[in-house]
Amino acid sequence: MKSIGQHLFLSCVFLCCLVNPSYAQQGQTDPLNSPMWEDMRRSLLGGAAVVFDDRVQVLAPVDAEDSMNVPVLVDASALGEVSKIVVFAELNPIHKVLELEPLQAKPIIGFRIKVQQATPVRAAALAGDGRWYVGGRIVDAAGGGCTLPSIGSENSDWASRMGEVAGRLWSNQDSTRLRMRVMHPMDTGLVPGIPAFYIDHLEFHDANGEILSRLSLHEPVSENPVLTLDLPRRDSVTVVGADNNGNPVNARFLPGKHEVEK
C-alpha cells in the first residue's frame, strides 16, 4: 500500500508540472522579488518554466543619472548555444525592450533604454536545451523617461538626419564587434500628441547576403539608439531595417570606417 501511495503521489506531481509549468520552478524564488515577475513570465515567455541563472548577465548602473539613457549590456555567452534573448523592464509602462536572435553572432547585446521609475531590468535567454534562463538587476531612476518627448521631436531639422547611421567595426581572431548609432526619435507614444514612432527591426548581413543576426526593437529603447553586437568575423557588415512607419535604415560597415546608404 505504501508503494502504491508513493507512486500515486509522484504521478500527481508529474501531472502538476505538465499542467502548470510554474510548479517546476517552485524551488526557485525571484531573486529580485518583483511583484510583476509572474505577469512578465506569462506575457513575454508564454508561461514557460524558467531558471534564474547568473550566467545571464545584465550589466547596468544601480542608480541611473539619466532616465532617458540608461546603458545596458546583456551577455548570455556563458550558456553556450542561445537562440533568442528577450529583454524587458518590468515597471515600465511598455515592458518589452528588445528581442535578439543571435543566429551566428554571440548572444551579447549592448544598448540604452528609457525607464519610467525604479525597475527590474531582465534578460531571458532561450538556450539549446529548450529552457529559458533569466538574469537581471534593479535599476533605480528618478523616473519619467518613457513619458518625456524626445529631443529630436522638438528640433525643427531632425527629419533631415533621421535614419542617419554612424558606427565602426573592430575585428579580432574570431569575431567582429559592431558599434553603431541610428538617428531616430524612438517616440514611445505616451506623450500627448506624439504617436509611437520607433525602429522596429534590423538585420545584419555579410557581403554574401547571409544573415548574421536579427534584432527587434521596441519603444523603450533610447532615442538615437546606440547598439553593440559581437558578430562572426567578416570583412564587411550590412545593416538593413526599418521603423514602424516603413522608413528604411540601411548602412554598410567596413573595418575602421563606415559607409552610409540611405
Short mmCIF file of C-alpha atoms in Angstrom, two decimals:
data_model
loop_
_atom_site.label_atom_id
_atom_site.label_comp_id
_atom_site.label_asym_id
_atom_site.label_seq_id
_atom_site.Cartn_x
_atom_site.Cartn_y
_atom_site.Cartn_z
CA MET A 1 0.00 0.00 0.00
CA LYS A 2 2.81 2.36 0.84
CA SER A 3 4.49 1.87 -2.55
CA ILE A 4 1.16 2.43 -4.32
CA GLY A 5 0.64 5.66 -2.40
CA GLN A 6 4.12 6.89 -3.26
CA HIS A 7 3.52 6.04 -6.91
CA LEU A 8 0.24 7.99 -6.95
CA PHE A 9 1.87 10.99 -5.26
CA LEU A 10 4.74 11.10 -7.76
CA SER A 11 2.27 10.74 -10.63
CA CYS A 12 0.29 13.72 -9.32
CA VAL A 13 3.46 15.81 -9.05
CA PHE A 14 4.39 14.92 -12.62
CA LEU A 15 0.92 15.88 -13.89
CA CYS A 16 1.02 19.17 -11.99
CA CYS A 17 4.32 20.01 -13.69
CA LEU A 18 2.76 19.34 -17.08
CA VAL A 19 -0.39 21.35 -16.41
CA ASN A 20 1.31 24.21 -14.56
CA PRO A 21 4.92 24.85 -15.65
CA SER A 22 5.43 27.30 -12.79
CA TYR A 23 5.20 24.33 -10.42
CA ALA A 24 8.55 23.16 -11.78
CA GLN A 25 10.22 26.36 -10.60
CA GLN A 26 8.73 26.50 -7.11
CA GLY A 27 12.15 25.61 -5.77
CA GLN A 28 13.41 28.97 -7.06
CA THR A 29 12.26 32.32 -5.76
CA ASP A 30 12.56 35.50 -7.78
CA PRO A 31 15.94 36.95 -6.75
CA LEU A 32 14.65 40.48 -7.45
CA ASN A 33 11.39 39.92 -5.55
CA SER A 34 9.33 41.74 -8.19
CA PRO A 35 5.51 41.85 -7.99
CA MET A 36 5.41 41.88 -11.81
CA TRP A 37 7.55 38.81 -12.43
CA GLU A 38 4.74 36.27 -12.90
CA ASP A 39 2.92 38.62 -15.30
CA MET A 40 6.12 39.03 -17.32
CA ARG A 41 6.72 35.28 -17.42
CA ARG A 42 3.21 34.68 -18.74
CA SER A 43 3.01 37.55 -21.24
CA LEU A 44 6.57 37.55 -22.63
CA LEU A 45 7.74 33.95 -22.16
CA GLY A 46 4.47 32.13 -22.75
CA GLY A 47 4.26 31.00 -19.14
CA ALA A 48 7.25 28.70 -19.57
CA ALA A 49 9.22 27.44 -16.60
CA VAL A 50 12.48 29.34 -16.19
CA VAL A 51 15.81 29.02 -14.43
CA PHE A 52 17.25 32.08 -12.68
CA ASP A 53 20.90 31.91 -13.63
CA ASP A 54 23.85 34.26 -13.07
CA ARG A 55 25.29 33.15 -16.41
CA VAL A 56 22.79 35.55 -17.99
CA GLN A 57 24.49 38.80 -17.10
CA VAL A 58 22.65 42.12 -17.14
CA LEU A 59 25.07 44.97 -16.56
CA ALA A 60 23.51 48.36 -15.84
CA PRO A 61 24.01 51.19 -13.34
CA VAL A 62 22.40 50.74 -9.94
CA ASP A 63 21.45 54.44 -9.99
CA ALA A 64 20.61 55.88 -13.41
CA GLU A 65 21.65 59.51 -13.80
CA ASP A 66 19.56 59.98 -16.96
CA SER A 67 16.28 58.05 -17.06
CA MET A 68 16.11 58.55 -20.85
CA ASN A 69 19.54 56.99 -21.46
CA VAL A 70 20.32 54.02 -19.23
CA PRO A 71 23.19 51.90 -20.60
CA VAL A 72 22.64 48.14 -20.51
CA LEU A 73 24.80 45.21 -21.59
CA VAL A 74 23.36 41.69 -21.78
CA ASP A 75 25.78 38.77 -22.05
CA ALA A 76 24.45 35.20 -22.19
CA SER A 77 27.52 33.70 -23.85
CA ALA A 78 28.28 31.53 -20.80
CA LEU A 79 25.21 29.43 -21.66
CA GLY A 80 26.69 28.29 -24.96
CA GLU A 81 24.06 27.97 -27.70
CA VAL A 82 21.32 30.61 -27.40
CA SER A 83 18.55 31.03 -29.98
CA LYS A 84 16.80 34.10 -28.55
CA ILE A 85 17.20 36.82 -25.93
CA VAL A 86 14.23 38.85 -24.68
CA VAL A 87 14.93 41.99 -22.62
CA PHE A 88 12.24 43.71 -20.55
CA ALA A 89 11.83 46.41 -17.91
CA GLU A 90 9.07 45.22 -15.61
CA LEU A 91 7.80 48.51 -14.16
CA ASN A 92 7.92 50.48 -17.40
CA PRO A 93 4.53 51.27 -18.97
CA ILE A 94 5.83 49.39 -22.05
CA HIS A 95 7.65 46.33 -20.78
CA LYS A 96 9.40 44.75 -23.75
CA VAL A 97 12.65 46.45 -24.75
CA LEU A 98 14.09 44.25 -27.48
CA GLU A 99 14.44 40.73 -28.81
CA LEU A 100 17.70 39.40 -30.24
CA GLU A 101 18.13 36.32 -32.42
CA PRO A 102 21.91 35.85 -32.32
CA LEU A 103 21.96 33.31 -35.19
CA GLN A 104 25.70 33.33 -35.97
CA ALA A 105 26.57 36.12 -33.52
CA LYS A 106 27.46 35.82 -29.86
CA PRO A 107 24.47 36.19 -27.50
CA ILE A 108 25.65 39.63 -26.43
CA ILE A 109 23.93 42.98 -26.96
CA GLY A 110 24.64 46.50 -25.71
CA PHE A 111 22.03 49.26 -25.86
CA ARG A 112 20.40 52.11 -23.92
CA ILE A 113 16.87 52.28 -22.57
CA LYS A 114 14.33 54.67 -21.12
CA VAL A 115 12.95 53.87 -17.66
CA GLN A 116 9.86 55.34 -16.08
CA GLN A 117 10.80 54.54 -12.48
CA ALA A 118 12.98 52.18 -10.48
CA THR A 119 12.52 48.80 -12.16
CA PRO A 120 13.90 45.31 -12.56
CA VAL A 121 15.59 45.02 -15.96
CA ARG A 122 15.83 41.39 -17.05
CA ALA A 123 17.09 39.29 -19.92
CA ALA A 124 15.65 35.86 -20.70
CA ALA A 125 17.80 33.61 -22.89
CA LEU A 126 16.38 30.57 -24.69
CA ALA A 127 19.21 28.04 -24.58
CA GLY A 128 19.96 25.00 -26.69
CA ASP A 129 18.26 22.70 -24.17
CA GLY A 130 14.94 24.47 -24.81
CA ARG A 131 14.81 26.18 -21.42
CA TRP A 132 14.67 29.88 -20.56
CA TYR A 133 17.47 31.18 -18.35
CA VAL A 134 16.88 34.56 -16.71
CA GLY A 135 19.20 37.17 -15.24
CA GLY A 136 18.58 40.74 -14.20
CA ARG A 137 19.12 43.59 -11.84
CA ILE A 138 17.20 46.51 -10.35
CA VAL A 139 17.90 49.95 -11.82
CA ASP A 140 16.95 52.95 -9.70
CA ALA A 141 15.95 56.13 -11.54
CA ALA A 142 14.31 59.47 -10.89
CA GLY A 143 11.69 58.48 -13.44
CA GLY A 144 9.70 59.87 -16.32
CA GLY A 145 11.95 58.57 -19.09
CA CYS A 146 9.10 56.96 -21.05
CA THR A 147 6.70 59.91 -20.89
CA LEU A 148 9.03 62.75 -21.88
CA PRO A 149 9.22 63.94 -25.50
CA SER A 150 12.35 63.06 -27.44
CA ILE A 151 14.83 65.83 -28.09
CA GLY A 152 14.54 65.17 -31.81
CA SER A 153 10.78 65.67 -31.89
CA GLU A 154 11.29 69.23 -30.60
CA ASN A 155 14.00 70.04 -33.16
CA SER A 156 12.82 71.52 -36.47
CA ASP A 157 15.59 69.91 -38.54
CA TRP A 158 15.57 66.41 -37.01
CA ALA A 159 13.81 64.93 -40.04
CA SER A 160 16.77 65.73 -42.29
CA ARG A 161 19.01 63.45 -40.20
CA MET A 162 16.50 60.73 -39.35
CA GLY A 163 17.84 57.31 -40.28
CA GLU A 164 21.42 58.56 -40.46
CA VAL A 165 23.79 55.79 -39.35
CA ALA A 166 27.28 56.04 -37.89
CA GLY A 167 29.46 53.31 -36.46
CA ARG A 168 32.55 51.17 -36.71
CA LEU A 169 33.79 47.58 -36.87
CA TRP A 170 36.60 46.09 -34.79
CA SER A 171 37.85 42.59 -35.61
CA ASN A 172 39.89 40.08 -33.66
CA GLN A 173 40.78 36.47 -34.46
CA ASP A 174 37.29 35.01 -34.22
CA SER A 175 34.75 37.84 -34.15
CA THR A 176 33.86 41.31 -35.35
CA ARG A 177 32.40 43.86 -32.95
CA LEU A 178 29.93 46.35 -34.41
CA ARG A 179 29.05 49.55 -32.57
CA MET A 180 26.52 51.75 -34.34
CA ARG A 181 24.17 54.66 -33.78
CA VAL A 182 21.00 55.42 -35.70
CA MET A 183 19.44 58.88 -35.60
CA HIS A 184 15.80 58.34 -34.67
CA PRO A 185 13.44 59.88 -32.05
CA MET A 186 12.19 56.48 -30.78
CA ASP A 187 8.96 58.05 -29.51
CA THR A 188 7.01 55.84 -27.10
CA GLY A 189 3.54 57.14 -27.97
CA LEU A 190 2.97 58.03 -24.30
CA VAL A 191 3.43 61.80 -24.80
CA PRO A 192 0.15 63.55 -25.74
CA GLY A 193 0.07 64.44 -29.43
CA ILE A 194 3.18 62.39 -30.34
CA PRO A 195 2.41 58.90 -31.71
CA ALA A 196 4.65 55.88 -31.24
CA PHE A 197 7.48 56.10 -33.76
CA TYR A 198 10.46 53.79 -33.41
CA ILE A 199 12.85 51.50 -35.27
CA ASP A 200 11.29 48.06 -35.01
CA HIS A 201 13.64 45.69 -36.82
CA LEU A 202 17.24 45.38 -38.00
CA GLU A 203 19.10 42.58 -39.78
CA PHE A 204 22.85 42.21 -40.03
CA HIS A 205 24.25 40.63 -43.23
CA ASP A 206 27.69 39.77 -44.53
CA ALA A 207 28.98 40.60 -48.03
CA ASN A 208 27.29 37.46 -49.44
CA GLY A 209 23.88 38.43 -48.05
CA GLU A 210 23.96 35.80 -45.31
CA ILE A 211 22.07 36.87 -42.17
CA LEU A 212 24.40 37.07 -39.18
CA SER A 213 21.93 38.30 -36.56
CA ARG A 214 18.42 39.71 -36.25
CA LEU A 215 17.12 42.33 -33.81
CA SER A 216 13.62 43.58 -32.94
CA LEU A 217 13.42 46.88 -31.06
CA HIS A 218 10.58 48.39 -29.05
CA GLU A 219 9.61 51.81 -27.72
CA PRO A 220 11.70 51.77 -24.50
CA VAL A 221 14.97 51.79 -26.47
CA SER A 222 16.53 55.24 -26.12
CA GLU A 223 16.44 57.98 -28.72
CA ASN A 224 19.19 57.69 -31.36
CA PRO A 225 19.83 54.02 -30.47
CA VAL A 226 23.43 53.01 -29.81
CA LEU A 227 23.86 49.27 -30.34
CA THR A 228 26.81 46.93 -29.81
CA LEU A 229 26.94 43.38 -31.20
CA ASP A 230 29.62 40.70 -31.45
CA LEU A 231 29.28 39.18 -34.91
CA PRO A 232 31.29 36.41 -36.58
CA ARG A 233 34.47 37.71 -38.19
CA ARG A 234 33.68 39.35 -41.52
CA ASP A 235 35.33 41.92 -43.78
CA SER A 236 32.11 43.94 -44.00
CA VAL A 237 28.68 44.08 -42.39
CA THR A 238 25.49 45.47 -43.90
CA VAL A 239 22.58 46.61 -41.74
CA VAL A 240 19.07 46.54 -43.21
CA GLY A 241 15.93 47.54 -41.33
CA ALA A 242 13.06 49.97 -40.93
CA ASP A 243 10.94 51.81 -38.40
CA ASN A 244 7.26 51.20 -37.69
CA ASN A 245 6.32 53.73 -40.39
CA GLY A 246 8.37 51.92 -43.03
CA ASN A 247 11.27 54.38 -43.18
CA PRO A 248 14.40 52.39 -44.10
CA VAL A 249 17.60 52.06 -42.09
CA ASN A 250 20.49 50.95 -44.31
CA ALA A 251 24.25 51.08 -43.80
CA ARG A 252 27.39 49.20 -44.78
CA PHE A 253 30.35 49.00 -42.42
CA LEU A 254 34.00 48.25 -43.18
CA PRO A 255 36.74 47.74 -40.56
CA GLY A 256 37.91 51.11 -39.27
CA LYS A 257 35.38 53.16 -41.24
CA HIS A 258 31.78 53.23 -42.33
CA GLU A 259 29.85 53.94 -45.48
CA VAL A 260 26.24 55.03 -45.14
CA GLU A 261 23.45 54.34 -47.60
CA LYS A 262 20.01 55.87 -47.18
#
